[in-house]
Coordinates of C-alpha atoms and ligand atoms in Angstrom, one line a residue:
M1 CA -5.8 -52.4 -76.6
N2 CA -9.5 -51.8 -77.0
K3 CA -10.2 -51.6 -80.7
E4 CA -13.0 -49.1 -80.5
Y5 CA -10.6 -46.3 -79.5
T6 CA -8.6 -46.6 -82.8
V7 CA -9.2 -43.6 -85.0
P8 CA -11.2 -44.5 -88.2
T9 CA -11.6 -42.3 -91.2
W10 CA -15.0 -40.9 -92.1
E11 CA -16.8 -39.2 -94.9
P12 CA -16.7 -35.4 -94.6
G13 CA -19.3 -32.9 -95.9
I14 CA -23.1 -32.7 -95.7
K15 CA -24.8 -35.6 -94.0
Q16 CA -28.6 -35.8 -93.9
L17 CA -29.8 -36.9 -90.5
A18 CA -33.6 -36.7 -91.0
P19 CA -35.7 -34.9 -93.6
N20 CA -34.4 -31.3 -93.8
I21 CA -31.9 -31.8 -91.0
Y22 CA -28.2 -31.8 -91.9
A23 CA -24.8 -32.1 -90.3
Y24 CA -21.7 -30.5 -91.9
I25 CA -18.8 -32.8 -90.9
Q26 CA -15.1 -32.2 -91.3
A27 CA -12.7 -34.9 -92.3
K28 CA -10.6 -34.2 -89.2
A29 CA -11.5 -33.7 -85.6
T30 CA -8.3 -31.9 -84.6
W31 CA -7.7 -28.3 -83.5
Y32 CA -10.1 -25.9 -85.2
W33 CA -11.7 -28.5 -87.5
S34 CA -15.2 -28.3 -86.0
N35 CA -18.6 -29.5 -87.2
A36 CA -21.7 -27.5 -87.8
G37 CA -25.2 -28.2 -89.1
F38 CA -28.5 -26.7 -90.5
I39 CA -32.2 -27.2 -90.5
V40 CA -34.4 -26.3 -93.5
G41 CA -37.9 -25.1 -92.8
N42 CA -40.8 -24.0 -95.1
D43 CA -39.6 -20.4 -95.3
Y44 CA -36.1 -20.2 -93.8
V45 CA -33.0 -22.0 -92.6
V46 CA -31.5 -22.4 -89.1
V47 CA -27.8 -22.9 -88.9
V48 CA -26.0 -24.4 -86.0
D49 CA -22.5 -22.9 -85.5
S50 CA -20.1 -21.1 -87.8
L51 CA -16.5 -22.3 -88.2
A52 CA -13.0 -21.2 -87.3
T53 CA -12.2 -19.1 -90.3
V54 CA -14.0 -17.0 -93.0
G55 CA -12.9 -19.5 -95.7
L56 CA -14.2 -22.6 -93.8
T57 CA -17.5 -20.9 -93.0
Q58 CA -17.9 -19.7 -96.6
R59 CA -17.4 -23.2 -97.8
F60 CA -20.0 -24.4 -95.4
K61 CA -22.4 -21.7 -96.6
D62 CA -21.8 -22.7 -100.2
E63 CA -22.7 -26.3 -99.3
I64 CA -26.0 -25.1 -97.7
R65 CA -26.7 -23.2 -100.9
K66 CA -26.5 -26.5 -102.9
I67 CA -29.4 -27.8 -100.8
T68 CA -31.6 -24.7 -100.4
D69 CA -31.7 -21.0 -101.4
K70 CA -34.0 -20.1 -98.5
P71 CA -32.9 -17.2 -96.3
I72 CA -30.8 -18.1 -93.3
R73 CA -32.8 -16.5 -90.5
Y74 CA -31.2 -17.8 -87.3
L75 CA -27.6 -18.8 -86.4
I76 CA -27.2 -20.7 -83.2
N77 CA -23.9 -20.8 -81.4
T78 CA -23.4 -23.9 -79.2
H79 CA -20.6 -22.1 -77.2
H80 CA -18.2 -19.2 -77.5
H81 CA -15.1 -20.9 -78.8
G82 CA -13.6 -19.5 -82.0
D83 CA -14.0 -22.6 -84.0
H84 CA -17.8 -22.4 -83.5
T85 CA -18.2 -18.6 -83.8
W86 CA -15.4 -16.7 -85.6
G87 CA -17.1 -17.1 -88.9
N88 CA -20.5 -15.8 -87.6
H89 CA -20.3 -12.7 -89.8
V90 CA -20.3 -14.8 -93.0
F91 CA -24.0 -15.3 -92.1
A92 CA -24.6 -11.5 -92.0
G93 CA -28.3 -10.8 -91.6
A94 CA -29.0 -13.9 -89.6
I95 CA -30.2 -13.4 -86.0
I96 CA -27.6 -15.0 -83.7
I97 CA -28.8 -17.0 -80.6
S98 CA -26.6 -18.3 -77.8
H99 CA -26.5 -18.8 -74.0
N100 CA -26.0 -15.7 -71.9
Y101 CA -22.5 -16.8 -70.9
C102 CA -21.5 -17.6 -74.5
R103 CA -22.2 -14.0 -75.5
H104 CA -20.5 -12.6 -72.5
E105 CA -17.4 -14.7 -72.9
A106 CA -17.2 -14.1 -76.7
I107 CA -17.0 -10.4 -76.1
E108 CA -14.7 -10.7 -73.0
T109 CA -12.1 -13.0 -74.6
G110 CA -12.3 -11.6 -78.1
I111 CA -9.9 -12.9 -80.8
M112 CA -6.8 -14.7 -79.6
D113 CA -3.6 -13.0 -80.8
P114 CA -3.6 -13.7 -84.6
G115 CA 0.1 -14.0 -84.6
L116 CA 0.0 -16.7 -82.0
L117 CA -2.8 -18.5 -83.9
N118 CA -0.9 -18.5 -87.1
T119 CA 2.2 -19.7 -85.4
I120 CA 0.6 -22.7 -83.7
F121 CA -2.2 -23.6 -86.1
T122 CA -0.3 -23.2 -89.4
E123 CA -2.8 -25.0 -91.6
F124 CA -5.5 -22.2 -91.3
D125 CA -5.8 -18.7 -92.6
F126 CA -7.3 -16.7 -89.7
R127 CA -7.4 -13.4 -91.6
G128 CA -10.8 -11.7 -91.3
I129 CA -12.1 -13.6 -88.3
A130 CA -14.3 -11.6 -86.0
V131 CA -16.3 -11.7 -82.8
T132 CA -20.0 -11.3 -83.7
P133 CA -21.9 -11.8 -80.4
A134 CA -25.5 -13.1 -80.2
D135 CA -28.6 -10.9 -80.6
I136 CA -30.8 -13.2 -78.5
T137 CA -29.5 -15.0 -75.3
F138 CA -31.2 -17.2 -72.8
D139 CA -30.2 -19.2 -69.7
K140 CA -31.9 -22.6 -69.4
Q141 CA -34.1 -23.3 -72.4
L142 CA -35.4 -21.8 -75.6
T143 CA -37.7 -23.4 -78.2
L144 CA -37.8 -22.4 -81.8
H145 CA -41.1 -23.3 -83.4
M146 CA -40.1 -23.9 -86.9
D147 CA -43.3 -24.8 -88.8
E148 CA -44.4 -28.0 -87.1
R149 CA -40.9 -28.8 -85.8
K150 CA -39.6 -28.1 -82.3
V151 CA -36.0 -27.0 -82.2
R152 CA -35.0 -27.0 -78.5
L153 CA -32.0 -25.2 -77.2
L154 CA -31.0 -26.6 -73.8
H155 CA -28.4 -25.6 -71.3
F156 CA -27.6 -28.0 -68.4
G157 CA -25.0 -26.0 -66.5
T158 CA -21.3 -25.7 -66.8
G159 CA -19.7 -28.5 -68.9
H160 CA -17.1 -28.0 -71.7
T161 CA -17.5 -24.3 -70.9
A162 CA -20.0 -22.4 -68.7
G163 CA -22.2 -21.6 -71.6
D164 CA -22.7 -24.6 -73.8
I165 CA -26.1 -25.5 -75.3
I166 CA -27.3 -28.4 -77.3
V167 CA -29.8 -28.3 -80.1
H168 CA -32.3 -31.0 -79.6
L169 CA -34.9 -32.1 -82.2
P170 CA -37.0 -34.4 -80.1
E171 CA -39.3 -35.7 -82.9
E172 CA -36.4 -36.8 -85.0
G173 CA -34.1 -37.9 -82.2
V174 CA -31.3 -35.7 -83.3
I175 CA -28.9 -33.7 -81.1
F176 CA -26.3 -31.2 -82.2
A177 CA -24.1 -31.7 -79.2
G178 CA -21.5 -29.0 -79.7
D179 CA -18.3 -29.7 -77.8
F180 CA -20.0 -32.0 -75.3
I181 CA -18.8 -34.7 -77.6
F182 CA -15.3 -34.9 -79.0
L183 CA -15.0 -38.2 -80.9
Y184 CA -11.6 -39.5 -82.0
S185 CA -9.9 -36.3 -80.8
T186 CA -8.9 -35.5 -77.3
P187 CA -11.7 -33.6 -75.4
L188 CA -10.6 -30.1 -74.2
G189 CA -12.0 -29.1 -70.8
M190 CA -9.8 -26.2 -69.9
E191 CA -12.7 -23.7 -69.4
G192 CA -15.4 -25.8 -67.9
S193 CA -15.9 -28.5 -65.3
F194 CA -15.2 -32.2 -65.6
A195 CA -17.9 -33.1 -63.1
G196 CA -20.4 -30.8 -64.8
W197 CA -19.5 -32.2 -68.2
L198 CA -20.1 -35.8 -67.1
R199 CA -23.4 -34.8 -65.5
N200 CA -24.4 -33.1 -68.7
L201 CA -23.5 -36.1 -70.8
D202 CA -25.8 -38.2 -68.6
I203 CA -28.7 -35.7 -69.0
M204 CA -28.1 -35.6 -72.7
A205 CA -28.0 -39.4 -73.0
N206 CA -31.3 -39.6 -71.1
L207 CA -33.0 -37.6 -73.9
G208 CA -32.7 -40.8 -75.9
A209 CA -31.6 -39.4 -79.2
R210 CA -30.7 -41.8 -82.0
V211 CA -28.0 -39.6 -83.6
Y212 CA -25.5 -37.0 -82.2
V213 CA -23.5 -34.5 -84.1
P214 CA -20.3 -34.0 -82.1
G215 CA -18.4 -30.7 -82.1
H216 CA -15.5 -32.6 -83.4
G217 CA -15.6 -36.1 -85.1
P218 CA -18.0 -38.1 -87.1
V219 CA -21.8 -38.4 -86.5
C220 CA -22.4 -41.1 -83.9
G221 CA -24.9 -42.8 -81.7
V222 CA -24.8 -43.0 -77.9
E223 CA -21.6 -45.1 -78.2
G224 CA -19.7 -42.0 -79.4
L225 CA -21.0 -40.1 -76.4
N226 CA -19.8 -42.9 -74.2
L227 CA -16.2 -42.9 -75.7
C228 CA -15.9 -39.2 -74.9
R229 CA -17.3 -39.9 -71.4
D230 CA -14.6 -42.6 -71.0
Y231 CA -11.8 -40.1 -71.6
L232 CA -13.2 -37.6 -69.1
V233 CA -13.7 -40.2 -66.4
F234 CA -10.2 -41.7 -67.0
V235 CA -8.4 -38.3 -66.9
Q236 CA -10.4 -37.1 -63.9
G237 CA -9.3 -40.2 -62.0
E238 CA -5.7 -40.1 -63.0
A239 CA -5.4 -36.4 -62.3
K240 CA -7.0 -36.8 -58.8
K241 CA -4.4 -39.4 -57.8
R242 CA -1.6 -37.0 -58.8
F243 CA -3.2 -33.9 -57.3
D244 CA -3.5 -35.8 -54.0
K245 CA 0.3 -36.6 -54.2
G246 CA 1.0 -32.9 -54.5
M247 CA 2.3 -33.0 -58.1
T248 CA 2.4 -29.8 -60.1
V249 CA 0.3 -29.5 -63.3
D250 CA 3.2 -30.0 -65.6
E251 CA 4.5 -33.0 -63.6
A252 CA 1.1 -34.7 -63.6
A253 CA 0.4 -34.0 -67.3
K254 CA 3.8 -35.6 -68.2
D255 CA 3.2 -38.5 -65.9
I256 CA -0.3 -39.6 -66.9
D257 CA -0.1 -42.6 -69.3
L258 CA -3.1 -42.0 -71.6
G259 CA -3.2 -45.7 -72.6
Q260 CA -5.8 -46.3 -75.3
F261 CA -6.4 -42.5 -75.6
K262 CA -2.9 -42.0 -76.9
Q263 CA -4.3 -42.9 -80.3
W264 CA -6.5 -39.8 -80.3
P265 CA -4.9 -36.8 -81.8
N266 CA -4.2 -33.6 -79.8
R267 CA -3.2 -35.7 -76.7
E268 CA -1.3 -32.6 -75.5
R269 CA -4.6 -31.3 -74.3
I270 CA -3.9 -33.3 -71.2
L271 CA -2.0 -30.3 -70.0
A272 CA -5.0 -27.9 -70.3
N273 CA -7.3 -30.6 -68.8
V274 CA -5.0 -31.1 -65.8
E275 CA -4.8 -27.3 -65.4
R276 CA -8.6 -27.2 -65.1
L277 CA -8.8 -30.3 -62.8
W278 CA -6.3 -28.7 -60.4
R279 CA -8.6 -25.7 -60.1
E280 CA -11.6 -28.0 -59.8
S281 CA -9.9 -30.0 -57.1
R282 CA -9.4 -26.8 -55.2
G283 CA -13.2 -26.1 -55.5
E284 CA -12.6 -23.0 -57.8
D285 CA -15.4 -21.7 -60.0
P286 CA -14.5 -21.9 -63.8
T287 CA -16.2 -18.6 -64.5
T288 CA -13.9 -16.7 -62.1
S289 CA -10.8 -19.0 -62.0
K290 CA -9.9 -18.7 -65.6
L291 CA -6.8 -20.0 -67.4
N292 CA -4.7 -17.7 -69.5
V293 CA -5.7 -19.5 -72.7
A294 CA -3.0 -18.1 -74.9
E295 CA -0.3 -19.1 -72.4
V296 CA -1.7 -22.6 -72.0
F297 CA -1.9 -23.0 -75.8
L298 CA 1.7 -22.0 -76.2
R299 CA 2.9 -24.2 -73.4
M300 CA 0.9 -27.2 -74.8
D301 CA 2.4 -26.6 -78.2
T302 CA 6.0 -26.3 -76.9
M303 CA 5.7 -29.4 -74.7
A304 CA 4.1 -31.4 -77.4
K305 CA 6.8 -30.4 -79.9
A306 CA 9.4 -31.4 -77.3
G307 CA 7.8 -34.8 -77.0
E308 CA 6.9 -34.2 -73.3
L309 CA 3.2 -34.9 -73.7
Ligands
ZN401 ZN1 -15.1 -25.8 -77.7

């Protein structure tokens, strides 16, 4: 067993990454426990992502207010998933920026059935969550000139979803990676492309940052990016063997021995990942060949509780 895959504990809360650049890190990396961040300029604040619930986002905002009372002018969404956007309205008044597809998909998918959310993810209070789509969208690249600082928003093509962006601070060597990095929690690739995600990780690594803020998990260096990469490569390879044998998604998900990745929580995501890899193996486009997310969530939950995954 390779020791580096064991799940450590880490310090949650605000973490300063460089002068005026902060990550907001959760103690857990599991379902709906997502990270965020913020950058403080001379006159205003830029926030990276809201959180899954109103309460979690309000707590994040309270933490920002302990550091600065400057107005929050921009809120960047790294992608459309609810754990990065459903608290957007807590930052009312901020101008929201995202990729074109993120805005499109946030509106199209809306809020998942609250009854289902409350049934599966019982530790959260989802009351009051809302879709608040972006005011400004872009495709490839957008740069915020914040005083002397460059805040680069970059899209590399479909990865974790079709609309992920990273927030890159080139001078400080900091990247807010969104869900391109899941660290010590199973990566979830049901709506994107494994091949694209791997390509994007390589592009991101080539930017040479010294510190990454994962969407889930502790702040890391390039070694954290590589651990996430290892999972994607491993599952891609194991799934391909079973696809070629003609197995069904459920058969393959049950059959894959996750080995060292069994230690990472939410290993039931193998089911959603195999669902995507089956479509990818058939050459289907993730923006048109969509999964029924609620159905897959329910099936994952049922199979995990039955000990099948
Ligand atoms: Zn996500």
